[in-house]
Structures are given as C-alpha cells and as structure tokens.
JSON list of N, CA and C in Angstrom, two decimals:
[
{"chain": "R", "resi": 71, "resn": "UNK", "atom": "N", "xyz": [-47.37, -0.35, -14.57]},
{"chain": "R", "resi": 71, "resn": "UNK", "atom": "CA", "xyz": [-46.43, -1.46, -14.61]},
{"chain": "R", "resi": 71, "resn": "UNK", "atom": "C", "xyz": [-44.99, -0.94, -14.72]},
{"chain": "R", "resi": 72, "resn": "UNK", "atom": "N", "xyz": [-44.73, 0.14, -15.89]},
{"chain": "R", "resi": 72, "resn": "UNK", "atom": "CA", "xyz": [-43.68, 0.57, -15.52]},
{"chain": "R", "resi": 72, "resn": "UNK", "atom": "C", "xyz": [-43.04, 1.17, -14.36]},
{"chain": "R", "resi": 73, "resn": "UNK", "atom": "N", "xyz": [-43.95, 1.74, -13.98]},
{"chain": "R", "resi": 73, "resn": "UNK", "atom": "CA", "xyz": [-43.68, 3.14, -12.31]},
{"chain": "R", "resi": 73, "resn": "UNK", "atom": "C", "xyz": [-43.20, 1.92, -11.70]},
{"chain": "R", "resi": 74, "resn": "UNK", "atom": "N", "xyz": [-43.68, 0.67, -11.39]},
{"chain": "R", "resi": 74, "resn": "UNK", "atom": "CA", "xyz": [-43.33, -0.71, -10.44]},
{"chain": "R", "resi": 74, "resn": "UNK", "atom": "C", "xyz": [-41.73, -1.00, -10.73]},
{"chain": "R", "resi": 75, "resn": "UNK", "atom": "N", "xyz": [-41.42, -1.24, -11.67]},
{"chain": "R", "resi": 75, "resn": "UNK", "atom": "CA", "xyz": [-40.37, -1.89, -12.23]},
{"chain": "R", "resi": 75, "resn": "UNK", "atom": "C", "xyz": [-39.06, -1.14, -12.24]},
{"chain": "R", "resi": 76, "resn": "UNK", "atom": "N", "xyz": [-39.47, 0.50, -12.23]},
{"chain": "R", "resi": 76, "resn": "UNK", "atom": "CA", "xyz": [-38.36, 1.29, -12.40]},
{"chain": "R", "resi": 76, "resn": "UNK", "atom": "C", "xyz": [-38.70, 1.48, -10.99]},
{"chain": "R", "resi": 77, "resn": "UNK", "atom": "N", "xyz": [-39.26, 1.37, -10.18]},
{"chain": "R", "resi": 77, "resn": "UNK", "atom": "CA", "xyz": [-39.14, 1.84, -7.98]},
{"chain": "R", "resi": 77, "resn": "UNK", "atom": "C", "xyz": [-38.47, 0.24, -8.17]},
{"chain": "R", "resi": 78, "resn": "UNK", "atom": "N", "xyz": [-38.50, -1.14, -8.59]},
{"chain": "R", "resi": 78, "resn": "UNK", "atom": "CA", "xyz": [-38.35, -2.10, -8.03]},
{"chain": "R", "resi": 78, "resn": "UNK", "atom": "C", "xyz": [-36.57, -2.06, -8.44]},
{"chain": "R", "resi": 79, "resn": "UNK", "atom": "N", "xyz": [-36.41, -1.64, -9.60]},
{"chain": "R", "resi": 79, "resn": "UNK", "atom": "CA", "xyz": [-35.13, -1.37, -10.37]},
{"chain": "R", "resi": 79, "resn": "UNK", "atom": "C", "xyz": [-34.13, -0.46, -9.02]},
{"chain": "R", "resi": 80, "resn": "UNK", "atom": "N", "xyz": [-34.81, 0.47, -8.85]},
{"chain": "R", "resi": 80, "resn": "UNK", "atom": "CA", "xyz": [-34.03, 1.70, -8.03]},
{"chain": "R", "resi": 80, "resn": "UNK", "atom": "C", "xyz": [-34.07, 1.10, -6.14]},
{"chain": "R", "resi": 81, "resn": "UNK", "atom": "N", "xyz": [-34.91, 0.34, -6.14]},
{"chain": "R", "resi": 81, "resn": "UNK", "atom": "CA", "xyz": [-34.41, -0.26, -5.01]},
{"chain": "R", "resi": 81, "resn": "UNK", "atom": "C", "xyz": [-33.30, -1.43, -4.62]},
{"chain": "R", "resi": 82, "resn": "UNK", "atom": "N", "xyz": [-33.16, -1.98, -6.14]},
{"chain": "R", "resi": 82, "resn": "UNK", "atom": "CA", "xyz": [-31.93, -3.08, -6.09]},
{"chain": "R", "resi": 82, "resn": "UNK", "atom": "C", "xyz": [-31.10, -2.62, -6.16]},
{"chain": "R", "resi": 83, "resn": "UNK", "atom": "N", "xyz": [-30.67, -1.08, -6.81]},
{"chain": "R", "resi": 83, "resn": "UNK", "atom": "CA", "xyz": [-29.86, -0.59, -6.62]},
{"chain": "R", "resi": 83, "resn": "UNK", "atom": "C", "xyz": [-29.22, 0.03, -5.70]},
{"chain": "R", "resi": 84, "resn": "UNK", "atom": "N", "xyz": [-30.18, 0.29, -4.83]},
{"chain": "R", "resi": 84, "resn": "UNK", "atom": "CA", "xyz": [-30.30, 1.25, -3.99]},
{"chain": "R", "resi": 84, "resn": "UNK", "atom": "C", "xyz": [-29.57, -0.16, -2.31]},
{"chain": "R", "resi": 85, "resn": "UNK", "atom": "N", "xyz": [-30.17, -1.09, -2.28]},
{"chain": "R", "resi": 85, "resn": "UNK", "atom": "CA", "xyz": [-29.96, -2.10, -1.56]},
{"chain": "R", "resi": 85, "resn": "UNK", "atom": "C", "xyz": [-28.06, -3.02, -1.93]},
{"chain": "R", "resi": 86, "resn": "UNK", "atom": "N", "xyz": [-28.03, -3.06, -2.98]},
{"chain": "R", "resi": 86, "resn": "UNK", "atom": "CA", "xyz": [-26.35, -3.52, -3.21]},
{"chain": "R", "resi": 86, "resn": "UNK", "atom": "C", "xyz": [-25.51, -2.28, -3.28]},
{"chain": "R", "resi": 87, "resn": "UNK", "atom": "N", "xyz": [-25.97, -0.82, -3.73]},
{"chain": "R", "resi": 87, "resn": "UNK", "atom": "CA", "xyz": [-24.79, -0.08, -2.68]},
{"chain": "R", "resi": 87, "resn": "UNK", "atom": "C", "xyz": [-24.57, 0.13, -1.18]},
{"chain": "R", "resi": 88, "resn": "UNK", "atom": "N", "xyz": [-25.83, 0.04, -0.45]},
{"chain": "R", "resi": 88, "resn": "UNK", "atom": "CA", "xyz": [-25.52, -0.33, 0.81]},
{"chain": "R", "resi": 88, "resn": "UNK", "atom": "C", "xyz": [-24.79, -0.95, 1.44]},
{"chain": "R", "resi": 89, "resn": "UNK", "atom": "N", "xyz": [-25.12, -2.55, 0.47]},
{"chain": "R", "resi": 89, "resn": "UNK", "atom": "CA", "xyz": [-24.67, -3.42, 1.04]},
{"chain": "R", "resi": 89, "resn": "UNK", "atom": "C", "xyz": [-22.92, -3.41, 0.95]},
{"chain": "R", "resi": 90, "resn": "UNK", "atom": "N", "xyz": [-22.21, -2.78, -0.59]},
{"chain": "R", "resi": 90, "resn": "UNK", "atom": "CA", "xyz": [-21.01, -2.11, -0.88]},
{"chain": "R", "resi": 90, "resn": "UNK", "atom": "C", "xyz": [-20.01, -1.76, -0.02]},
{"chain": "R", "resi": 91, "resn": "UNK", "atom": "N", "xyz": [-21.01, -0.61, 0.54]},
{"chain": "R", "resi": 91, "resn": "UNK", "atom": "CA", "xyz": [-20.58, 0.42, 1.59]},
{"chain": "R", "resi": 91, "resn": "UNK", "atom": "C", "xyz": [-20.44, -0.21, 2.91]},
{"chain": "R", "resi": 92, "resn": "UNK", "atom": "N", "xyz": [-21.40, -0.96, 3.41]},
{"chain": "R", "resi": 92, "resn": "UNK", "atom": "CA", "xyz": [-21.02, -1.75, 5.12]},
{"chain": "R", "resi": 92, "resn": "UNK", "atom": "C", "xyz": [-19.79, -2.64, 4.45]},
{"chain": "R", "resi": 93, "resn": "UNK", "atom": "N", "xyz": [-19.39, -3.40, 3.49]},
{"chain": "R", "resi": 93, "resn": "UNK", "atom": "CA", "xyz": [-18.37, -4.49, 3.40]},
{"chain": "R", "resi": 93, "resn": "UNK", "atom": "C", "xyz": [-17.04, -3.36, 3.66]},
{"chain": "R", "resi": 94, "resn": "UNK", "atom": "N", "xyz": [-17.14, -2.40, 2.94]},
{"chain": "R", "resi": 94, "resn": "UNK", "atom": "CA", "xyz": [-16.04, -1.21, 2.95]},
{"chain": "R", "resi": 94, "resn": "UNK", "atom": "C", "xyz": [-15.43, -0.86, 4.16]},
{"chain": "R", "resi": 95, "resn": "UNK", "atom": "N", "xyz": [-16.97, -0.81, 4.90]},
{"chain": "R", "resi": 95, "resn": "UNK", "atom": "CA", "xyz": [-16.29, -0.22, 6.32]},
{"chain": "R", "resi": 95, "resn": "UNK", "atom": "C", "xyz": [-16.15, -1.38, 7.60]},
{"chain": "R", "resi": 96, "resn": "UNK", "atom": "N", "xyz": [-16.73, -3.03, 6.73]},
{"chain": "R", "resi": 96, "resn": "UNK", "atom": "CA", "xyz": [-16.02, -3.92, 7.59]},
{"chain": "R", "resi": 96, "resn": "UNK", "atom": "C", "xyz": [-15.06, -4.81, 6.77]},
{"chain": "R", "resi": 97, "resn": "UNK", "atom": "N", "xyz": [-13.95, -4.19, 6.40]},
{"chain": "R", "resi": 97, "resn": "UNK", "atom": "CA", "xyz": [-12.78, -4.62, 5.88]},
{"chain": "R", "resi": 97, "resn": "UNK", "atom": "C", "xyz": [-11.72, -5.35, 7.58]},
{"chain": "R", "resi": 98, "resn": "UNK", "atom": "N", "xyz": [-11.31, -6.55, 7.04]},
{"chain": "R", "resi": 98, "resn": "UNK", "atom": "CA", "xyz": [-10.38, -6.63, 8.09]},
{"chain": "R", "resi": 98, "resn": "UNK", "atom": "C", "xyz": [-9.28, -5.89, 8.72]},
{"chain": "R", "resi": 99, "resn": "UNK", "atom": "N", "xyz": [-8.98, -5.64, 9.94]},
{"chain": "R", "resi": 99, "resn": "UNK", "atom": "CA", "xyz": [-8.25, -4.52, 10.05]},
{"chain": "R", "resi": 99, "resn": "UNK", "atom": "C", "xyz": [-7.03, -5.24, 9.91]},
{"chain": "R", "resi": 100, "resn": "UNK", "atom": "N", "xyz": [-6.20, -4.42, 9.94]},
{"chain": "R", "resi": 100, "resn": "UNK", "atom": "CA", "xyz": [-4.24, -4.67, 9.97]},
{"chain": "R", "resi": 100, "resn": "UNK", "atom": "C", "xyz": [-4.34, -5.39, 10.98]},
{"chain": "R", "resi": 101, "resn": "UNK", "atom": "N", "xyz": [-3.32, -6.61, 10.78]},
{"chain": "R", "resi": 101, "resn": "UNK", "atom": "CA", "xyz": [-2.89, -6.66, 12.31]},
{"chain": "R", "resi": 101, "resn": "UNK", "atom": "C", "xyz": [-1.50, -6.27, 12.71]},
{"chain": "R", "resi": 102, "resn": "UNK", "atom": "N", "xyz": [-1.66, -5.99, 14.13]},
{"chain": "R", "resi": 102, "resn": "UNK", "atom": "CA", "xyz": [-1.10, -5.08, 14.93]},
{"chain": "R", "resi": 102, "resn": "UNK", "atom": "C", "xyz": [-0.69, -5.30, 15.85]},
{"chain": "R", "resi": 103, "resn": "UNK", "atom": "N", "xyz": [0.67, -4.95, 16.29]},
{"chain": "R", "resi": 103, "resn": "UNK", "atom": "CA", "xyz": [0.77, -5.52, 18.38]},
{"chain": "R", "resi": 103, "resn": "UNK", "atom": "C", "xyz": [0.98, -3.83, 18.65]},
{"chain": "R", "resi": 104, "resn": "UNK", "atom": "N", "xyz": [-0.14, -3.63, 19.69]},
{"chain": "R", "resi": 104, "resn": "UNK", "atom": "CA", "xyz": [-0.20, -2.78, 20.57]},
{"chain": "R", "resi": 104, "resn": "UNK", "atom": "C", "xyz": [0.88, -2.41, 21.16]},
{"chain": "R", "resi": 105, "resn": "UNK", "atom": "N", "xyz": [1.14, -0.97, 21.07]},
{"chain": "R", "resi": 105, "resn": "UNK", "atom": "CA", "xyz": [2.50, -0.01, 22.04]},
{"chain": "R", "resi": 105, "resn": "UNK", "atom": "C", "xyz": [2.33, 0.91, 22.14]},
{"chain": "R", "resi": 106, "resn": "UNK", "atom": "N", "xyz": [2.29, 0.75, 23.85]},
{"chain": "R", "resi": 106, "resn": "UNK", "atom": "CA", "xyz": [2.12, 2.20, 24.28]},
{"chain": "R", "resi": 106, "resn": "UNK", "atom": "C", "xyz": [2.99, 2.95, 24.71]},
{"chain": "R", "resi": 107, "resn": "UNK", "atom": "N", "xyz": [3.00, 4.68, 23.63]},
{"chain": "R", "resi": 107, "resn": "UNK", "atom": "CA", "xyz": [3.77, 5.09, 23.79]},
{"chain": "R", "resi": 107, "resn": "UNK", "atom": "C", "xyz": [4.20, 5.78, 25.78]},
{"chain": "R", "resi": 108, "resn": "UNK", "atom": "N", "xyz": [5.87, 5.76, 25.56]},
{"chain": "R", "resi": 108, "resn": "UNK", "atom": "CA", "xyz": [6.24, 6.52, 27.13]},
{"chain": "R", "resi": 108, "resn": "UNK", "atom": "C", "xyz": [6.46, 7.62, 26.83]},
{"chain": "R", "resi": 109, "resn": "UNK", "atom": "N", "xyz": [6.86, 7.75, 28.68]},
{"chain": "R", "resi": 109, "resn": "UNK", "atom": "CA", "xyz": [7.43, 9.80, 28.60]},
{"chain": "R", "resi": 109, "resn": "UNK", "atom": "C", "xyz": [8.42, 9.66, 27.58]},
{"chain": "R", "resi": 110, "resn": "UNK", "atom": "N", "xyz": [8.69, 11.19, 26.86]},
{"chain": "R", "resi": 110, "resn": "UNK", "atom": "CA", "xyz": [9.66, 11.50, 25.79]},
{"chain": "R", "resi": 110, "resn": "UNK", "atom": "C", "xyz": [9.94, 10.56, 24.65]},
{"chain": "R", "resi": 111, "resn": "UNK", "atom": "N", "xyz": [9.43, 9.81, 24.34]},
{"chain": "R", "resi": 111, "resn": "UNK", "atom": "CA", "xyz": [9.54, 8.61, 23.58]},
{"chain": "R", "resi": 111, "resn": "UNK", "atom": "C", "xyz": [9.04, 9.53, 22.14]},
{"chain": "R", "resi": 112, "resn": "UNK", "atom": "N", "xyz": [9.49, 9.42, 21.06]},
{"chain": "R", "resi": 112, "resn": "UNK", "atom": "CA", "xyz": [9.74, 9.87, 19.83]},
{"chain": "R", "resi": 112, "resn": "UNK", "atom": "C", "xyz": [8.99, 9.31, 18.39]},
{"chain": "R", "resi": 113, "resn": "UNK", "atom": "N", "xyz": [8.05, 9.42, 17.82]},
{"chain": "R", "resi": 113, "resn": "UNK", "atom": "CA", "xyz": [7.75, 8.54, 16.18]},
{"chain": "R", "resi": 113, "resn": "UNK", "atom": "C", "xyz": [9.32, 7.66, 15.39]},
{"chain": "R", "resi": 114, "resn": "UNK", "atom": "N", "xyz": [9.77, 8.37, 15.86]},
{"chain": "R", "resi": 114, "resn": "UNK", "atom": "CA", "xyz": [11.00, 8.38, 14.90]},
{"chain": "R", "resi": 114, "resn": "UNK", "atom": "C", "xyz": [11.71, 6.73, 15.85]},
{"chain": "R", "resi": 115, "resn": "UNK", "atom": "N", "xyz": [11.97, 6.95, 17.31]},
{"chain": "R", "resi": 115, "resn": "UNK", "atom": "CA", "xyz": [12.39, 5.89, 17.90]},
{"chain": "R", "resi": 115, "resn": "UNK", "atom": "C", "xyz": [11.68, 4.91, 17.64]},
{"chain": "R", "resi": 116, "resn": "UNK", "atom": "N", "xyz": [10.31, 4.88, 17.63]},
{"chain": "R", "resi": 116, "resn": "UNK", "atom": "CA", "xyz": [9.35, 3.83, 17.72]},
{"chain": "R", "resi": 116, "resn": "UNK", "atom": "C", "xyz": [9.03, 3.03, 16.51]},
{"chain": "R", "resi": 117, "resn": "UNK", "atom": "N", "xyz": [9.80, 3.82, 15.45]},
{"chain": "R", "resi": 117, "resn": "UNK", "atom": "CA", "xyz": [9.88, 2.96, 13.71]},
{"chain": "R", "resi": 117, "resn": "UNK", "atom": "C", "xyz": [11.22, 2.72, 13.53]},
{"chain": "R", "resi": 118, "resn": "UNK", "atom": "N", "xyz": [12.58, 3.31, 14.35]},
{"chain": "R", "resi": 118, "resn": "UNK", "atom": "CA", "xyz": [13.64, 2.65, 14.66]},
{"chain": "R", "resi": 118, "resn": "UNK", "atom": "C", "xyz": [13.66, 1.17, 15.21]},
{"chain": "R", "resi": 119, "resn": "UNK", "atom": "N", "xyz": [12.70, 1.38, 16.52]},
{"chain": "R", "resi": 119, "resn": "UNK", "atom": "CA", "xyz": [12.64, -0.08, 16.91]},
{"chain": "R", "resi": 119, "resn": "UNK", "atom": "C", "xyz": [12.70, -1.04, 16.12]},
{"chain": "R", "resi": 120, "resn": "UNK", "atom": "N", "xyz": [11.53, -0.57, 15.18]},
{"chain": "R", "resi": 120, "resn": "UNK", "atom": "CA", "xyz": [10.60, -1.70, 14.27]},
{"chain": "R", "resi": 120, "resn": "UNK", "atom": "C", "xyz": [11.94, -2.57, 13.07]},
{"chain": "R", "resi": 121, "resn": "UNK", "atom": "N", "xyz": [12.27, -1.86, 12.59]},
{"chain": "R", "resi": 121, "resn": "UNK", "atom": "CA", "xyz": [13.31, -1.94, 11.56]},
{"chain": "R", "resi": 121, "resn": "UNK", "atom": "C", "xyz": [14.38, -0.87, 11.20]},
{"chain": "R", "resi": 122, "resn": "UNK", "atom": "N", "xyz": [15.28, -1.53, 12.45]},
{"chain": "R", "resi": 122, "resn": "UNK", "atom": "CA", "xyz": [16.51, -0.67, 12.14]},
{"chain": "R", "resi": 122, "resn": "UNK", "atom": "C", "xyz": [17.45, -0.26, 11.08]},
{"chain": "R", "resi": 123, "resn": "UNK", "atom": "N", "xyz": [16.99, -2.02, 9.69]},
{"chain": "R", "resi": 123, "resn": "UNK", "atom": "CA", "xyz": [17.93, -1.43, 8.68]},
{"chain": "R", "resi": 123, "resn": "UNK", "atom": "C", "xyz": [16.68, -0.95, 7.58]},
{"chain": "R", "resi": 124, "resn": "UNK", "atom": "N", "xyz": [15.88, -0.24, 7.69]},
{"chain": "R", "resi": 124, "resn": "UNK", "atom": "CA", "xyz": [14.62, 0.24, 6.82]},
{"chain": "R", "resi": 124, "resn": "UNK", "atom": "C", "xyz": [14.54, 1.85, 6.99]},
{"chain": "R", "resi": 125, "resn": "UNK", "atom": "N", "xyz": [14.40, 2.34, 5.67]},
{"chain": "R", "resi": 125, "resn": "UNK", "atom": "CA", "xyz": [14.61, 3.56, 5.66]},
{"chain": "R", "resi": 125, "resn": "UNK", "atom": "C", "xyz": [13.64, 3.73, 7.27]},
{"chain": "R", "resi": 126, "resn": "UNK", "atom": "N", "xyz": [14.12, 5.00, 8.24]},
{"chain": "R", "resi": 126, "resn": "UNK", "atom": "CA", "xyz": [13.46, 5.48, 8.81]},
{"chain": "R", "resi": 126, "resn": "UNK", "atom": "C", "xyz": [12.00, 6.47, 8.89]},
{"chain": "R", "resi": 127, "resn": "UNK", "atom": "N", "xyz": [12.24, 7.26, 7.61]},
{"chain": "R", "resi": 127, "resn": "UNK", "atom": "CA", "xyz": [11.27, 8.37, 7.04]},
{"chain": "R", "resi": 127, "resn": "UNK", "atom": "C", "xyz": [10.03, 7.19, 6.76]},
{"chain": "R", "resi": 128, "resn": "UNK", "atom": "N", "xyz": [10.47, 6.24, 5.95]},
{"chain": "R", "resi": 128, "resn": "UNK", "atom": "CA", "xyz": [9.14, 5.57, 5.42]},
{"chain": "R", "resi": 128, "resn": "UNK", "atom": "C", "xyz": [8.55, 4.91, 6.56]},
{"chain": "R", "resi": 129, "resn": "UNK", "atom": "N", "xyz": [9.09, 4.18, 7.38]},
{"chain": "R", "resi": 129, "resn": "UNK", "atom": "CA", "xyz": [8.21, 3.64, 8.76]},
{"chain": "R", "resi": 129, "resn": "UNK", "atom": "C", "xyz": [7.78, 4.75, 9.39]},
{"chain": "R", "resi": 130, "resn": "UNK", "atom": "N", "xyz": [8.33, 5.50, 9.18]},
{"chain": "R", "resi": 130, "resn": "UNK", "atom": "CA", "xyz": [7.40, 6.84, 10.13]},
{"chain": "R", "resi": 130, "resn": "UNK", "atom": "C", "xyz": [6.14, 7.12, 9.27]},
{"chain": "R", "resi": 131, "resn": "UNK", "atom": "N", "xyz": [6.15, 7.20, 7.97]},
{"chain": "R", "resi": 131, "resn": "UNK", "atom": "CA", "xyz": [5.29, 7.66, 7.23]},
{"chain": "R", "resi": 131, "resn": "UNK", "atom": "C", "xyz": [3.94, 6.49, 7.62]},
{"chain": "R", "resi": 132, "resn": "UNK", "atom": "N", "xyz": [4.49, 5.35, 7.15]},
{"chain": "R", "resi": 132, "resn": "UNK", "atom": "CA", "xyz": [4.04, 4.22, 7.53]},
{"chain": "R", "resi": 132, "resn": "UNK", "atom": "C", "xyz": [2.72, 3.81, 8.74]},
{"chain": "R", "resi": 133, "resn": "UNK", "atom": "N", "xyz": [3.89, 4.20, 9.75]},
{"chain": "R", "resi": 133, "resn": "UNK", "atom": "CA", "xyz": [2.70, 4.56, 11.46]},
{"chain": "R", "resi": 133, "resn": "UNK", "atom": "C", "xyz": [2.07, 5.47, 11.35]},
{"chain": "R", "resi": 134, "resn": "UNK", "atom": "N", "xyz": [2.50, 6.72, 10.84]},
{"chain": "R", "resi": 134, "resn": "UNK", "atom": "CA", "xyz": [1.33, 7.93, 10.82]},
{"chain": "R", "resi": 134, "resn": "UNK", "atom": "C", "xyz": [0.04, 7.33, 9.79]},
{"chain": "R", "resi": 135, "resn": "UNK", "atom": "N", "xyz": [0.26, 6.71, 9.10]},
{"chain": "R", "resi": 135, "resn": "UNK", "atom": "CA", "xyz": [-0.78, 6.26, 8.04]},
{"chain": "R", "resi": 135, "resn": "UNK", "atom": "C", "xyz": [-1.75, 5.00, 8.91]},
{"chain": "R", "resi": 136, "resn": "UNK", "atom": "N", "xyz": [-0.96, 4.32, 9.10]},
{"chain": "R", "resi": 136, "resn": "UNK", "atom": "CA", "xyz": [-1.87, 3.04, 10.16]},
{"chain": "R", "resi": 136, "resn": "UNK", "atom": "C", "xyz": [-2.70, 2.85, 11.17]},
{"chain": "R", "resi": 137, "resn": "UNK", "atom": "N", "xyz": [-2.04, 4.52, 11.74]},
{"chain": "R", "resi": 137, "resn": "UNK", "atom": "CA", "xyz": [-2.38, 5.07, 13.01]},
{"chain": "R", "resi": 137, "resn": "UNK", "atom": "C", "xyz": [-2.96, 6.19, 12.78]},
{"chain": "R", "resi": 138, "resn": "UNK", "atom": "N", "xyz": [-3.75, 6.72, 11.95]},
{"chain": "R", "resi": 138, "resn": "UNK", "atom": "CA", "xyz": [-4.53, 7.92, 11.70]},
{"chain": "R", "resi": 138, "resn": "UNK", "atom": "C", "xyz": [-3.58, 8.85, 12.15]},
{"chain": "R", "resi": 139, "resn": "UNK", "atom": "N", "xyz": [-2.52, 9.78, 12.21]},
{"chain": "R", "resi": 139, "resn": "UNK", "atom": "CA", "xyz": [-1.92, 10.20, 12.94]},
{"chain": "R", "resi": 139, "resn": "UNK", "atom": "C", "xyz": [-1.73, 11.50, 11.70]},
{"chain": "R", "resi": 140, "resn": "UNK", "atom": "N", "xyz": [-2.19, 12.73, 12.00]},
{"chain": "R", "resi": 140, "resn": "UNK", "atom": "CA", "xyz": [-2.53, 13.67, 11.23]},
{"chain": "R", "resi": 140, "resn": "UNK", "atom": "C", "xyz": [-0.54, 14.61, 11.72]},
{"chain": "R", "resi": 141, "resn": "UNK", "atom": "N", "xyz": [0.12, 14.17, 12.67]},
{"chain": "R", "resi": 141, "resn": "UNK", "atom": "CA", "xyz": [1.34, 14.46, 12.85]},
{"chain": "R", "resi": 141, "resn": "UNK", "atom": "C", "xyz": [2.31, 13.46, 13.49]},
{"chain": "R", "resi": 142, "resn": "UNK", "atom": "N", "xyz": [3.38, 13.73, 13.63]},
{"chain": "R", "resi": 142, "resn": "UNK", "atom": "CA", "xyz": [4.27, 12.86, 14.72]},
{"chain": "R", "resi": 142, "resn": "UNK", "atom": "C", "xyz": [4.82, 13.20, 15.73]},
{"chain": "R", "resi": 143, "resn": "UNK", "atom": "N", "xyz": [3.70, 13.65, 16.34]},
{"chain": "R", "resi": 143, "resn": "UNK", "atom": "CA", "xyz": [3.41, 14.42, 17.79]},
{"chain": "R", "resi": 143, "resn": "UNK", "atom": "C", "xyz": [3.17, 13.03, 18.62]},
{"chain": "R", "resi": 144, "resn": "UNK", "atom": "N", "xyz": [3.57, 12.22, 19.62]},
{"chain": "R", "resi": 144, "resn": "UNK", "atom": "CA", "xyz": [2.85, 11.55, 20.61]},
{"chain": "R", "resi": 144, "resn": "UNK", "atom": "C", "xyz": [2.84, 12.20, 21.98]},
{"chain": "R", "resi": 145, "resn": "UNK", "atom": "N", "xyz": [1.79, 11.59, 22.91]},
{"chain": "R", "resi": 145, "resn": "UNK", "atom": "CA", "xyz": [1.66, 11.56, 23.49]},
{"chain": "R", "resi": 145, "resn": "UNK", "atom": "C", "xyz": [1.67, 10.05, 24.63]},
{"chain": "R", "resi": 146, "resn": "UNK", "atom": "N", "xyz": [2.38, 10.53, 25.83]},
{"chain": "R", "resi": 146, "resn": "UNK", "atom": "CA", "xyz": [2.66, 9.32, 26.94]},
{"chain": "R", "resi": 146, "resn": "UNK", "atom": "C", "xyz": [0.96, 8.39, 27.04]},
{"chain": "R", "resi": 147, "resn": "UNK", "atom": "N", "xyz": [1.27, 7.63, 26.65]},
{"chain": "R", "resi": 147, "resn": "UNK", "atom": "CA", "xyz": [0.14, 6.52, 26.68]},
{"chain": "R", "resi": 147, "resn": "UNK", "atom": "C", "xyz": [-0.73, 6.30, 25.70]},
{"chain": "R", "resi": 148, "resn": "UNK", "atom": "N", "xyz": [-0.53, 7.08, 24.76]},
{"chain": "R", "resi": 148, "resn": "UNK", "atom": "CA", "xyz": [-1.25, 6.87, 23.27]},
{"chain": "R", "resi": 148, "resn": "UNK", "atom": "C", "xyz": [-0.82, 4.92, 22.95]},
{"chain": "R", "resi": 149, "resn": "UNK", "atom": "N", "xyz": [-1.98, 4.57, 22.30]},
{"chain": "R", "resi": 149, "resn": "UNK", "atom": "CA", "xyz": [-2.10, 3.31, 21.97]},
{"chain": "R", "resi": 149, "resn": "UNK", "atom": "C", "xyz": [-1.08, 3.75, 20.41]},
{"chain": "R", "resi": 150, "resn": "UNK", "atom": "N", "xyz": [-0.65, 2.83, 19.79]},
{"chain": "R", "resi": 150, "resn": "UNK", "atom": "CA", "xyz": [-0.49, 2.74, 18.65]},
{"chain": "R", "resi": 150, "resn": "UNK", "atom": "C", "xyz": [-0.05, 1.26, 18.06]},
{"chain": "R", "resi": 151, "resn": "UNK", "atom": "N", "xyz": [-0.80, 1.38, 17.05]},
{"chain": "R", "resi": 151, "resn": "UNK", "atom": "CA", "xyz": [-0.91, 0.33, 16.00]},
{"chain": "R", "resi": 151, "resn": "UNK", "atom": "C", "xyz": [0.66, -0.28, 15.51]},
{"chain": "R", "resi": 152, "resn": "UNK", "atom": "N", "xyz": [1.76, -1.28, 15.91]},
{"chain": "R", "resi": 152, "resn": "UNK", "atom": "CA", "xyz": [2.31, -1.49, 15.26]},
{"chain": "R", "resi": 152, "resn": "UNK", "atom": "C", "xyz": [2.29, -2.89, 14.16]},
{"chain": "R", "resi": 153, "resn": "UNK", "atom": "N", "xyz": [2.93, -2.71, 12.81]},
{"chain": "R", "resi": 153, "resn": "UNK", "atom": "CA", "xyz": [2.77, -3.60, 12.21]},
{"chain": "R", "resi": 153, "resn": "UNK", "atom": "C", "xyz": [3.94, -4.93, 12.71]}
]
C-alpha cells in the first residue's frame, strides 16, 4: 500500500513539473514589428531609429536581448524583432 502511494505521490509530481515546464516554454512572445536588416545598416542605427531621445547603448542592449543576438554583428536580411 505504501510502494502505491509513494509511485502515485512521485507521479503527481512528476506530471505538474511537466506541465510547469511546457507553460515556460509557451509564454507569450513580445510583440514585435519585423525589420529587415539592409546592406551596411548598423545595431546602433536600427535602435537610433527606434528612439532617438533614449539612451542609445540601452536599445542596443535591448535588441541584442530580444533578438538572441550573442553580438551586434548584422547581417543584410536578418529578421529582427523590433519592440
């Protein structure tokens, strides 16, 4: 009776962290209007656009964060996430 109760115990547990974990990874995403970057076009221009009187450093920081962006390297036709 016990062996039952402690497998029935460890499966409720076992079933609401699952369930935890999928809500986690279906969180609503940001929303975003799509821009794609051009030739020579810059991180730095592209968070200028956004808000010209806002520190610049932090919107950059900002897009690299939104945009998985491990640098502020683009590339011509990269999608990116703006807020």
């Amino acid at each position: 009776m016990f062996a039952a109760l402690a497998c029935l115990s460890g499966a409720l547990v076992l079933s609401l962290a699952l369930v935890t974990a999928s809500q986690a990874f279906t969180a609503t995403p940001v929303d975003c209007q799509v821009h794609v970057v051009r030739q020579g076009e810059t991180l730095w221009e592209v968070a200028r656009g956004i808000d010209p009187e806002a520190d610049t450093r932090a919107v950059v920081r900002r897009l690299m964060s939104l945009n998985d962006l491990p640098t502020a390297d683009l590339v011509p036709g990269q999608p990116l996430c703006l807020p």
